[in-house]
CSV table of C-alpha atoms in Angstrom, one decimal:
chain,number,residue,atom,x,y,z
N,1,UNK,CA,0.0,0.0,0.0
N,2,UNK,CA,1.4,2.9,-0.9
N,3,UNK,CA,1.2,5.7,1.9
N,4,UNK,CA,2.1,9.5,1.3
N,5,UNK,CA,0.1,12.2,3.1
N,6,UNK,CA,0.6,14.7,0.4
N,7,UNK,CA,-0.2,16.1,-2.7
N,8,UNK,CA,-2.3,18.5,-2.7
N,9,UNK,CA,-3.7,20.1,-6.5
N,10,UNK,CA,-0.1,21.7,-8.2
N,11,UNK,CA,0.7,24.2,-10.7
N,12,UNK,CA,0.0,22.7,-14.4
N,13,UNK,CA,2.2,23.9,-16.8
N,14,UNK,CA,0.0,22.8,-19.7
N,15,UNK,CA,2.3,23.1,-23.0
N,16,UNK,CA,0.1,22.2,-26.5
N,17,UNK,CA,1.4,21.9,-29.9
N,18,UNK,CA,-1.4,24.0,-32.1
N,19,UNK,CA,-1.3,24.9,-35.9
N,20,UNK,CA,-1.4,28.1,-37.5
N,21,UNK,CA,1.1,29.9,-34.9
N,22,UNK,CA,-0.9,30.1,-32.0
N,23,UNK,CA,0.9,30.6,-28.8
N,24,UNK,CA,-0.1,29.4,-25.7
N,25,UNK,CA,1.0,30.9,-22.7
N,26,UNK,CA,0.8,29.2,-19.4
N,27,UNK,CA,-0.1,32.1,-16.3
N,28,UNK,CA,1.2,29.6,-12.9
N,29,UNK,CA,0.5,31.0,-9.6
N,30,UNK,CA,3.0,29.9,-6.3
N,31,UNK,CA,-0.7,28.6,-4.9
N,32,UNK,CA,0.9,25.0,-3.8
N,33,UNK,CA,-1.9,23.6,-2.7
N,34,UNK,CA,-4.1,24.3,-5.8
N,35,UNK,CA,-0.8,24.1,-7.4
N,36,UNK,CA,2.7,24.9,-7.1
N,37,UNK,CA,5.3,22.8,-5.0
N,38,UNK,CA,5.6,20.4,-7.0
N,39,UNK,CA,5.5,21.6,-10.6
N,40,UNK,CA,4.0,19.4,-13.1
N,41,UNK,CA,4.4,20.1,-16.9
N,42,UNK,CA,2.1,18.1,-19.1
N,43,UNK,CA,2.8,18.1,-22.9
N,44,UNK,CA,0.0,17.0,-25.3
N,45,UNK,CA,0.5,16.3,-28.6
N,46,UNK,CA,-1.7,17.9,-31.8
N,47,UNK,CA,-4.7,15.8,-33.4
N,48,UNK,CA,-3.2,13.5,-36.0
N,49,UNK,CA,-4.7,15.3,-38.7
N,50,UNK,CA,-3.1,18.5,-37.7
N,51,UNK,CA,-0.5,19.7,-40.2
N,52,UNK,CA,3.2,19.9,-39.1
N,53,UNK,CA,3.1,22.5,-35.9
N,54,UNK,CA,4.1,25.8,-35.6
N,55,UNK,CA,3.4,26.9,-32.2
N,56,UNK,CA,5.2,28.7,-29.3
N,57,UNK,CA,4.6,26.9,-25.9
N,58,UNK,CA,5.5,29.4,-22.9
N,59,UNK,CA,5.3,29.6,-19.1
N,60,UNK,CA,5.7,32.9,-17.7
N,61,UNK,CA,5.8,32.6,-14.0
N,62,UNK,CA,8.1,33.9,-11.1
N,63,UNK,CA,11.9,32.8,-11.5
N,64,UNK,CA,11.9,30.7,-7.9
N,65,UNK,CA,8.4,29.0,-9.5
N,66,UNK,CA,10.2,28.0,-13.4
N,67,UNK,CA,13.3,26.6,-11.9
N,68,UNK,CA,11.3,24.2,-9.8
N,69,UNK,CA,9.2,22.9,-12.8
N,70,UNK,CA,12.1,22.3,-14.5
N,71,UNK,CA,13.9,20.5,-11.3
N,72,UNK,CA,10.8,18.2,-11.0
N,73,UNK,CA,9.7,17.6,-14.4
N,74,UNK,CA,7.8,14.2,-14.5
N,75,UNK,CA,7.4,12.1,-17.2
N,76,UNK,CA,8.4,14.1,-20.5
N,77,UNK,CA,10.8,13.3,-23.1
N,78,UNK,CA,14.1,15.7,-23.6
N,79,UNK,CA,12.7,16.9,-26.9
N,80,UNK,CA,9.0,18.0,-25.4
N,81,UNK,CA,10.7,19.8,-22.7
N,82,UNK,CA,12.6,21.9,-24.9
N,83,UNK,CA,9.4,23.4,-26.7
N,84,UNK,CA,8.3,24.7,-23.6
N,85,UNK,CA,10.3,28.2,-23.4
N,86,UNK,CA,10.2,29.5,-19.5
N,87,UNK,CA,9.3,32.9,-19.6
N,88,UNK,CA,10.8,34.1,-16.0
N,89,UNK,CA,8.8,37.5,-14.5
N,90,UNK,CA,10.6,39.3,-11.6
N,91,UNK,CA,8.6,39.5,-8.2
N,92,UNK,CA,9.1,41.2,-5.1
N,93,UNK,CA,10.7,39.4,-2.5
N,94,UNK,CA,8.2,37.8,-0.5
N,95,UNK,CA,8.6,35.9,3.0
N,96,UNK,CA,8.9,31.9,2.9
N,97,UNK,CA,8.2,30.5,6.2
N,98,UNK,CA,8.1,27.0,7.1
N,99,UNK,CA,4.7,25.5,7.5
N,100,UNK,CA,3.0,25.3,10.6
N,101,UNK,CA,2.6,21.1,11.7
N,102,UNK,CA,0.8,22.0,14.4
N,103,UNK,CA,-2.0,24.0,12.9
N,104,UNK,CA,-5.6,22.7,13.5
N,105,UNK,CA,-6.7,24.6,10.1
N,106,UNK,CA,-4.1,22.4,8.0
N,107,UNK,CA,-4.6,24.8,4.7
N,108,UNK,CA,-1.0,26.0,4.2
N,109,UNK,CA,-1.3,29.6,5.5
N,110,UNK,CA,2.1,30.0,4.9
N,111,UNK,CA,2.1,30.6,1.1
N,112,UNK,CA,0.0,33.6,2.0
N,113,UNK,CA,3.3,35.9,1.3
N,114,UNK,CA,3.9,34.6,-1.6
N,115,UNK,CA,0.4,34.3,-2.6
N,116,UNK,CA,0.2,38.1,-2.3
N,117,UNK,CA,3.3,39.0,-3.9
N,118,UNK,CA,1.3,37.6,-6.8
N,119,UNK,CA,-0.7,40.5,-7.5
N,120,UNK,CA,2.3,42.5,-8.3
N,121,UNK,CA,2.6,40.7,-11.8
N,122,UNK,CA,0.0,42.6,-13.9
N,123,UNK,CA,2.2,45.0,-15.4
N,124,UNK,CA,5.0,42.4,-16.7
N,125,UNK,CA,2.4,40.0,-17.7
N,126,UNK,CA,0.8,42.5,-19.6
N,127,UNK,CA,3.6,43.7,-21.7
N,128,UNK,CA,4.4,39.9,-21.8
N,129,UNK,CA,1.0,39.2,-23.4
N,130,UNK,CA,1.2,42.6,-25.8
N,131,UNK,CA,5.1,41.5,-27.1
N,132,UNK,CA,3.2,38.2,-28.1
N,133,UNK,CA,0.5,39.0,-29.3
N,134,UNK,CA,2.6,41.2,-32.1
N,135,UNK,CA,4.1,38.3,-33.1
N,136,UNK,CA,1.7,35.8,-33.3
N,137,UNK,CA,-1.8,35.0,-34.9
N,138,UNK,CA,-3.3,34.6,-31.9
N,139,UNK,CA,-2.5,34.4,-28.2
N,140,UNK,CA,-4.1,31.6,-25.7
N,141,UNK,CA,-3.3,32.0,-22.2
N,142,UNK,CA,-4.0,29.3,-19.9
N,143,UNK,CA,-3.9,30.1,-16.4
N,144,UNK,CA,-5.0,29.3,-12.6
N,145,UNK,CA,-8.3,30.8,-11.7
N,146,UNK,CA,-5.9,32.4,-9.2
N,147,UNK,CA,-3.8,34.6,-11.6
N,148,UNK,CA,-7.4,36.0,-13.1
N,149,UNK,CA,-6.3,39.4,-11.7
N,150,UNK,CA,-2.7,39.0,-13.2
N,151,UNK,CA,-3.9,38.3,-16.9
N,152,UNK,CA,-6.7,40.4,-16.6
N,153,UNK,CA,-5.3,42.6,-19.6
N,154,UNK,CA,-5.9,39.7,-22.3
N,155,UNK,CA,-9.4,41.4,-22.3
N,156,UNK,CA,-7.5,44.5,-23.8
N,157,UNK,CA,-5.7,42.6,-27.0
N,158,UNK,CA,-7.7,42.1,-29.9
N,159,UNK,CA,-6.0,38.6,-31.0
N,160,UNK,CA,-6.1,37.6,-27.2
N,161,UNK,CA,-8.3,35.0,-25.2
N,162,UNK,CA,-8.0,33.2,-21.9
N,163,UNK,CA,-8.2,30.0,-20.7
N,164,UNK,CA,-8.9,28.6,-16.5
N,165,UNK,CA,-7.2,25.8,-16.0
N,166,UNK,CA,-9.0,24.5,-12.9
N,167,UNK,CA,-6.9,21.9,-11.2
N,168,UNK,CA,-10.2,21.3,-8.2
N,169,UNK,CA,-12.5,18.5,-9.5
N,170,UNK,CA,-15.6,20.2,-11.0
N,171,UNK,CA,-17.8,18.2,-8.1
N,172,UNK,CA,-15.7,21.1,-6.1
N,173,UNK,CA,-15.9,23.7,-8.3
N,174,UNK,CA,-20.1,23.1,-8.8
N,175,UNK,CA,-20.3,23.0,-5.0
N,176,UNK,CA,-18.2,26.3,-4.5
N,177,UNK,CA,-20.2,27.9,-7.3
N,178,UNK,CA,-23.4,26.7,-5.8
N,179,UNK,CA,-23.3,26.9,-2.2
N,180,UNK,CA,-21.0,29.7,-1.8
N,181,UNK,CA,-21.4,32.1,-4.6
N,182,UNK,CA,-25.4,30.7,-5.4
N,183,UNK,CA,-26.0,30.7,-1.8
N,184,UNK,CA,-28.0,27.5,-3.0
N,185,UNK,CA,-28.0,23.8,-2.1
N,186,UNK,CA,-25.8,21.6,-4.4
N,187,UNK,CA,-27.7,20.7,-7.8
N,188,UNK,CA,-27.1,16.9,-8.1
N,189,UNK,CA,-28.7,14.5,-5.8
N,190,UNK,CA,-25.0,12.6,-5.3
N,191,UNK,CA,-23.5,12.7,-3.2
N,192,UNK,CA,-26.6,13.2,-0.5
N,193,UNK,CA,-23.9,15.1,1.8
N,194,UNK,CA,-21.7,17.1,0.9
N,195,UNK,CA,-18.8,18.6,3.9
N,196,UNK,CA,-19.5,21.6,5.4
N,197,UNK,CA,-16.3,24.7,4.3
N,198,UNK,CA,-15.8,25.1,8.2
N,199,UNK,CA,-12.0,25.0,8.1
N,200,UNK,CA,-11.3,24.1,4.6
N,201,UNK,CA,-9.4,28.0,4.1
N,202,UNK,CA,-8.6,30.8,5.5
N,203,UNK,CA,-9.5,34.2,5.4
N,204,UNK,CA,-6.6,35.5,3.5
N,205,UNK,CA,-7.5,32.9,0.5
N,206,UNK,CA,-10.8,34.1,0.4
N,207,UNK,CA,-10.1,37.4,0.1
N,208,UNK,CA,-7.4,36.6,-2.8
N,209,UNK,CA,-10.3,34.7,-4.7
N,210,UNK,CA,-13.0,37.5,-4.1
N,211,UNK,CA,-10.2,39.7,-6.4
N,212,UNK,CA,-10.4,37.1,-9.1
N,213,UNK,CA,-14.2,37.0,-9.9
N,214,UNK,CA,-14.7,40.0,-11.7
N,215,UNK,CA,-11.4,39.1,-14.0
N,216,UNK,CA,-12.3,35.5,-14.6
N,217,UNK,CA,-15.4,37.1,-16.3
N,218,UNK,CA,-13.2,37.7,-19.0
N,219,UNK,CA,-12.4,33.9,-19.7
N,220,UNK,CA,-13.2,32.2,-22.9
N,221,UNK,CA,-13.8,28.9,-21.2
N,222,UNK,CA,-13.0,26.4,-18.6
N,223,UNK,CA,-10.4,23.6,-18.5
N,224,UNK,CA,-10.3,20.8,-16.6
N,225,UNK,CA,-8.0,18.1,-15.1
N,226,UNK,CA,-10.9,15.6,-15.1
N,227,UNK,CA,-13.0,13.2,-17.6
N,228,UNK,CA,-16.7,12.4,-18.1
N,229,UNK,CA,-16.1,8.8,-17.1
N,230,UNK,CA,-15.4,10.1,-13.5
N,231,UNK,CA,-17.6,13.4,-13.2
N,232,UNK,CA,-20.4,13.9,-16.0
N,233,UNK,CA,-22.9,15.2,-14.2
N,234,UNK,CA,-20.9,18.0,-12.3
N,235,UNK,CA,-19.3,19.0,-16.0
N,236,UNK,CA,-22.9,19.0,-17.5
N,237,UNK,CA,-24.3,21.4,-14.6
N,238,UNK,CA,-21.3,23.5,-14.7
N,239,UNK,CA,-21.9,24.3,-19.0
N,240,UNK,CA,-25.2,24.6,-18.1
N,241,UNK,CA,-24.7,27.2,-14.8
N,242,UNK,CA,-21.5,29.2,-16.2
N,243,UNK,CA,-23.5,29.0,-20.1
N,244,UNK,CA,-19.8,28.6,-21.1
N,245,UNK,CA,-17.5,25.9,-22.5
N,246,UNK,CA,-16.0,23.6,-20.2
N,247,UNK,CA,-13.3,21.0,-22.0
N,248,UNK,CA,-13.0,18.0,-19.3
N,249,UNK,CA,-8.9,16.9,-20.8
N,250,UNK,CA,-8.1,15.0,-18.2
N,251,UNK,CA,-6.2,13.0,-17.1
N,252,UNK,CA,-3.6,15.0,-17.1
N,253,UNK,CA,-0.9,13.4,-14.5
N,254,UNK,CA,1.6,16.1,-12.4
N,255,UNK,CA,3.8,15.4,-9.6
N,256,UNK,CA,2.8,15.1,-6.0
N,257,UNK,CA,2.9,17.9,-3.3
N,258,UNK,CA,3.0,17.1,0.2
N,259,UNK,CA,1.2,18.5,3.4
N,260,UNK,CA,2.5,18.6,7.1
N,261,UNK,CA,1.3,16.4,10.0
N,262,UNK,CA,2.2,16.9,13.8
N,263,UNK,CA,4.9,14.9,15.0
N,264,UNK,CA,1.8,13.5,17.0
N,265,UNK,CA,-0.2,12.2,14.4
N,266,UNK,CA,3.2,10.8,12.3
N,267,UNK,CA,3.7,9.1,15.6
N,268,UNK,CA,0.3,7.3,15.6
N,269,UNK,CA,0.2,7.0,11.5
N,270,UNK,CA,3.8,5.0,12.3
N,271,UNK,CA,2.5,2.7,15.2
N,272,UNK,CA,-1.3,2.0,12.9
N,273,UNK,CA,1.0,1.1,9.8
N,274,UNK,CA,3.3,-1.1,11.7
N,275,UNK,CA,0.1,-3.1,13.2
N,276,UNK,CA,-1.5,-3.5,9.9
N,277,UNK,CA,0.9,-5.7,8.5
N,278,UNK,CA,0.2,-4.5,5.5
N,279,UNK,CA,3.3,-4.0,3.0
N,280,UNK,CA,3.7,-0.1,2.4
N,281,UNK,CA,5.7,2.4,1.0
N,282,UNK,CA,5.4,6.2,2.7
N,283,UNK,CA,6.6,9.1,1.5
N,284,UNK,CA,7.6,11.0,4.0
N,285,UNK,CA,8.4,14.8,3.7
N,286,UNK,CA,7.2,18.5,5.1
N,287,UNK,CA,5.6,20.7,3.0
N,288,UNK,CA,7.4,23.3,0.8
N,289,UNK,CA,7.9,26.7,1.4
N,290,UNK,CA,6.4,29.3,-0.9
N,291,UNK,CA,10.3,29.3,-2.2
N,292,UNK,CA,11.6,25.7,-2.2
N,293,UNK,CA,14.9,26.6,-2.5
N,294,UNK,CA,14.6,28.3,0.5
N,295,UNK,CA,17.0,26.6,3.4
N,296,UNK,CA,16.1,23.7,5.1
N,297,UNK,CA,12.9,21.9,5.8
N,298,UNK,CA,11.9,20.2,9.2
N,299,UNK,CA,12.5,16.5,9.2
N,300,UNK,CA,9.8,14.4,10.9
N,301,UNK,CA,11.1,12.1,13.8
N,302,UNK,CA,9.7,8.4,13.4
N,303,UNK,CA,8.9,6.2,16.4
N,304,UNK,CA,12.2,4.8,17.4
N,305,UNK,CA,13.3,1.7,16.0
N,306,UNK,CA,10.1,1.8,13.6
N,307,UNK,CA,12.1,1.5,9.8
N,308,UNK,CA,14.6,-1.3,11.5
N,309,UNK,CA,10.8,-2.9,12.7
N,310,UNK,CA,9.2,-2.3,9.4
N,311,UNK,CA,12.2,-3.6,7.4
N,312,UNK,CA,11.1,-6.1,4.6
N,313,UNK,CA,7.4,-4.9,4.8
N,314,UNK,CA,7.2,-1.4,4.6
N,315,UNK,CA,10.1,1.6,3.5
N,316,UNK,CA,10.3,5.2,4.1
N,317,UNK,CA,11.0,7.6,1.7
N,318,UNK,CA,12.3,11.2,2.6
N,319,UNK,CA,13.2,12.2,-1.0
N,320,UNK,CA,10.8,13.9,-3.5
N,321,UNK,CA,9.3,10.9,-5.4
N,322,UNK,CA,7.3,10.2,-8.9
N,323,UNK,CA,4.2,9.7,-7.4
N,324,UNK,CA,2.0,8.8,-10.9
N,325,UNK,CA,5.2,6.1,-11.3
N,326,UNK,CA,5.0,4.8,-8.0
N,327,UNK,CA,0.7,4.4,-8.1
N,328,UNK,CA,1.2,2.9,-11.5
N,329,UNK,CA,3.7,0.2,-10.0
N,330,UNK,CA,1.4,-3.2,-10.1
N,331,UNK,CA,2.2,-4.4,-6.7
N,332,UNK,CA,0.4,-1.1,-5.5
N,333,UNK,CA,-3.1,-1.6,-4.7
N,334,UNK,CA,-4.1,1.1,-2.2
N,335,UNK,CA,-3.4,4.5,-1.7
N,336,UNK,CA,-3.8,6.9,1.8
N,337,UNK,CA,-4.1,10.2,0.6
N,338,UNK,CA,-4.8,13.7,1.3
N,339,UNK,CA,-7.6,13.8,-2.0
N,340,UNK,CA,-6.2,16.5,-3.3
N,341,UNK,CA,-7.4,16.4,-6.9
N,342,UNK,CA,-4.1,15.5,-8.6
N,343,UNK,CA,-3.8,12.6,-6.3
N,344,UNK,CA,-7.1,11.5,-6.9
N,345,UNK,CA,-6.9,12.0,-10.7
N,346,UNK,CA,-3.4,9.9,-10.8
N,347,UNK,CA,-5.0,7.1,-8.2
N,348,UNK,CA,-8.1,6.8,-10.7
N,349,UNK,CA,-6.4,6.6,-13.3
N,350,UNK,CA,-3.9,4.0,-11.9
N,351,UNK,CA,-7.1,1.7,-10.6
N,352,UNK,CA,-5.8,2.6,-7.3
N,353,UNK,CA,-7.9,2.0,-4.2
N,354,UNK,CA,-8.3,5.0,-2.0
N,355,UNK,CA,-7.9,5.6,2.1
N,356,UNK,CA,-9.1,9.0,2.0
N,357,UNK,CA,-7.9,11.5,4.8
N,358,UNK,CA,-9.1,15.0,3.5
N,359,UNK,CA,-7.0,18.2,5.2
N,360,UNK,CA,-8.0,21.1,3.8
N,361,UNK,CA,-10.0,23.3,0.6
N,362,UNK,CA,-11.2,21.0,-1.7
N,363,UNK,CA,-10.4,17.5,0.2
N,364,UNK,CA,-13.4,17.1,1.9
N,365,UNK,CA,-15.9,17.4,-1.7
N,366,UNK,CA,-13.0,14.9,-3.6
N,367,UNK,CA,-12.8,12.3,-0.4
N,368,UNK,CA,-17.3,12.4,-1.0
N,369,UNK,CA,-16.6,12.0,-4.6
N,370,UNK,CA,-14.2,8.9,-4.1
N,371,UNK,CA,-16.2,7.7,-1.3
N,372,UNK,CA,-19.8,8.2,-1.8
N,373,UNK,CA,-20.1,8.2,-5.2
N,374,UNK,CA,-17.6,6.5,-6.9
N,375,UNK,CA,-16.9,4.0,-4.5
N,376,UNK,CA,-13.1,3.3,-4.8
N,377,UNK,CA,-12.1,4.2,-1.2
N,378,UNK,CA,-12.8,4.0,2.7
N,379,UNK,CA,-12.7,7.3,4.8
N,380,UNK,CA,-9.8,7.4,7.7
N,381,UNK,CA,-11.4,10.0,9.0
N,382,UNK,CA,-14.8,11.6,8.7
N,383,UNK,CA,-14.6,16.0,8.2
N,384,UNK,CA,-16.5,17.0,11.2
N,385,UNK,CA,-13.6,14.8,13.1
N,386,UNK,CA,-10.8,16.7,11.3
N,387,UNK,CA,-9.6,18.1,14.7
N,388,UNK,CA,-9.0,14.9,16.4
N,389,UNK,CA,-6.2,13.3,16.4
N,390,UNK,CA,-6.2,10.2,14.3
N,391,UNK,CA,-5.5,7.0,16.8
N,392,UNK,CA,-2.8,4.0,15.6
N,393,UNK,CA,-6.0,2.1,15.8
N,394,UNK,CA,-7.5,3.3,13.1
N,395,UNK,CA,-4.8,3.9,10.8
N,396,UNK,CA,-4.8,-0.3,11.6
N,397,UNK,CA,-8.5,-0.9,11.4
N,398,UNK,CA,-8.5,1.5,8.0
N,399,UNK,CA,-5.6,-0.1,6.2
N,400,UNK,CA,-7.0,-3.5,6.7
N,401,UNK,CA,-10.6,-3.0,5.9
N,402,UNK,CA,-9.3,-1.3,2.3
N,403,UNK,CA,-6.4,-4.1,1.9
N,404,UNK,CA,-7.5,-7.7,3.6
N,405,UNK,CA,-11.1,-7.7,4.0
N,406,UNK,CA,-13.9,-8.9,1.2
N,407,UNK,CA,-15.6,-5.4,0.8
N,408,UNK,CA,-11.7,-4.0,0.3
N,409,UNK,CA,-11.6,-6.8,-2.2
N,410,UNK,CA,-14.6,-5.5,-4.2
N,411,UNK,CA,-13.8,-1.7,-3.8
N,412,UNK,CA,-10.3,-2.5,-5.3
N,413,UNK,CA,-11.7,-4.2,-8.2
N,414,UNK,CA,-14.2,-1.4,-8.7
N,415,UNK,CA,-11.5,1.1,-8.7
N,416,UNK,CA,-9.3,-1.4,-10.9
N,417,UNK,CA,-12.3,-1.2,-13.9
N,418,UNK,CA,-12.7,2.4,-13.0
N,419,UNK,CA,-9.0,3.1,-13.6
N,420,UNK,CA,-9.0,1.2,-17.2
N,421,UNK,CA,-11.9,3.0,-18.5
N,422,UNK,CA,-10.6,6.5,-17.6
N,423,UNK,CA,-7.4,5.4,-19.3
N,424,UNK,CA,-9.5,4.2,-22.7
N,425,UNK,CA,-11.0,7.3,-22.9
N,426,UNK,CA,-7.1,9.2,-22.8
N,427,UNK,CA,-6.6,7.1,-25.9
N,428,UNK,CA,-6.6,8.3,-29.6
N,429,UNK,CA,-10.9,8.7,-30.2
N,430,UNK,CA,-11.9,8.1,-26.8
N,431,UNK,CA,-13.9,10.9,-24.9
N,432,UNK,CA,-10.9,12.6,-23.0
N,433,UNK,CA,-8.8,12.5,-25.9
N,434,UNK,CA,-11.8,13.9,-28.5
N,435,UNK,CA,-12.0,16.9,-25.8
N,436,UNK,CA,-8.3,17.4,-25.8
N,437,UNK,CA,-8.8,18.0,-29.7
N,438,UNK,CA,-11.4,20.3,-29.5
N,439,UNK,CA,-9.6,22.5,-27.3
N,440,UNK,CA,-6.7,22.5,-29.9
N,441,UNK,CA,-9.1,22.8,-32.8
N,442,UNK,CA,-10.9,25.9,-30.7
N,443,UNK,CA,-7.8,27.8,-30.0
N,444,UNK,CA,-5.9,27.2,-33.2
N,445,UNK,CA,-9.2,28.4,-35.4
């Protein structure tokens, strides 16, 4: 079983080859946990019947942000990589300090310096955008609903359109839109109960997103990292409530981003894994900084004696790690996560089994989603428990139910046909794949 209390959703670099000299800029924000930490770059190719390509790919993003997607690239040949130019934009210098373990609000309140420092990018974004769009037929900018105010200026150029890339599941995005924008109950009759929002943010988030609504008015559609096998009805309502194109690409597969437990709760996740029996591979490691090249990171003390214990049936990894390798690896079968989107997406996808242990922001809609609906996971931990401390016990009782009992048997397989048919539609003509086009086929008009 493969155990890493991390990733939360990352910063997508999303780099397409189009025809007809379209460039397509990608707008990253330092937002780790709907994003950034660890930067993932996915490359997709142009419909077959596309003529030979003659497209710029860019990033423009902070300097500290470009050099970490190109230190944890995952998964891309040498030559895609180089037609992704990194476009680096100055920013003020901004505070990075180390996260907080032993926060009951687990949302990483410490990005909020860099989060802020942000805002400060108009201006060198726009002239970006205008020194573009004088070179090229048209200009595509794909960006995090969070950098709305930052491109807002793509409104201004005549041969200029904008792209959210929305890296929250759209059961997520529908409920947000619904119940805390609406002011309305959620539209779709699954799952019956959705999480309350009591301590999935903070206020300093949720003034940042109140300055992105007006600018994200401006978009020409909606992206997402998600497929109609998995969410259907949540894309449907959300064409039908935002009366705007929604393009459901995914899966696209990043790297993983991690999120910090107490030394408490490591203790008793140590001591529960160790009494499962179960065989298991943890990756183990803080969260980033808003700079992760920023000094040293706290190292989590282990039980004593636990990896000398442990040896033979589980290992502990304290190195960044290819998370989509590891869940497609086929002695892993079950997966305790965070349900963060991209973890989901990559477990789904994988026909990985799910412990679900939601922290923060979206978590608590995806853990439903995989939970509830779906049916490829246990909960570890229900949300209106989120402040207690999660025993050895039932890190044991969890881990066995998902991995040695008859229902785990029967939510693994489920997850095992889910996890093929998501990765039939990513396949040339299947319905991720035929969205993928369209997108191309829309921008490169």
């Amino acid at each position: 079983m493969a155990i890493s209390p991390a990733p939360y959703n990352q910063d997508h670099i999303l780099g397409i080859s189009i025809p007809n000299k379209t460039s397509i800029i990608k707008s990253s924000s330092s937002r780790q946990n709907t994003h950034h930490k660890a930067t993932s770059i996915s490359c997709c190719s142009s419909p077959a019947s596309s003529p030979p390509t003659a497209s710029l790919s860019t990033t423009s993003a902070p300097p500290v942000h470009n050099r970490q997607a190109r230190a944890r690239i995952n998964g891309l040949r040498r030559e895609e990589v180089a037609e992704i130019h990194f476009h680096d934009i100055p920013t003020p210098p901004f505070l990075s300090p180390p996260p907080d373990s032993n926060s009951t609000n687990k949302f990483p309140a410490h990005l909020q310096p860099a989060w802020e420092a942000m805002l400060d990018l108009r201006r060198p974004m726009a002239a970006n955008l205008r020194e573009m769009a004088g070179k090229f037929k048209r200009v595509a900018v794909v960006h995090d609903p969070m950098m709305a105010v930052v491109v807002q200026d793509v409104a201004s150029i005549a041969n200029a359109e904008s792209y959210a890339f929305n890296c929250i599941s759209a059961i997520s995005s529908l409920s947000y839109l619904f119940e805390l924008f609406y002011g309305k109950p959620f539209p779709i009759e699954h799952p019956k109960e959705l999480p309350s929002f009591d301590g999935c943010s903070t206020e300093g988030i949720l003034y940042l997103a109140t300055l992105q609504v007006e600018p994200l008015s401006y978009k020409s559609g909606d992206i997402y990292n998600t497929c109609g096998v998995i969410e259907a009805p949540y894309i449907e309502a959300l064409e039908r409530e935002k009366k705007t194109k929604c393009w459901a690409v995914g899966p696209l597969l990043p790297t993983n981003i991690i999120f910090s437990l107490s030394d408490e709760q490591i203790n008793e996740l140590a001591h529960g894994l160790e009494r499962s029996k179960v065989k298991f591979l943890w990756v183990l490691r803080d969260a980033d900084k808003g700079d992760v090249f920023d000094g040293d990171v706290r190292r989590a003390e282990l039980p004593e004696g636990f990896e000398e214990r442990v040896r033979g049936e589980g290992m502990v990894v304290r190195e960044w790690a290819p998370q989509p390798q590891i869940l497609a690896h086929p002695s892993i079968s079950g997966f305790m996560s965070h349900c963060g989107w991209n973890s989901c997406v990559e477990s789904i996808t994988m026909g990985v089994a799910i412990a679900a242990w939601p922290m923060h922001s979206d978590q608590p809609r995806n853990a439903a989603l995989i939970t509830d609906v779906l049916k490829t996971g246990v909960v570890v931990r229900e949300w209106r428990d989120r402040l207690e401390l999660v025993k050895a016990s039932t890190v044991e009782s969890v881990v066995r139910r998902l991995m040695a009992s008859e229902e785990g048997d029967e939510i693994r397989k489920r997850a095992e046909e889910l996890g093929a048919a998501v990765r039939r539609a990513a396949q040339p003509g299947g319905a991720s794949r035929l969205e993928l086009d369209s997108f191309i086929a829309h921008i490169s008009r």
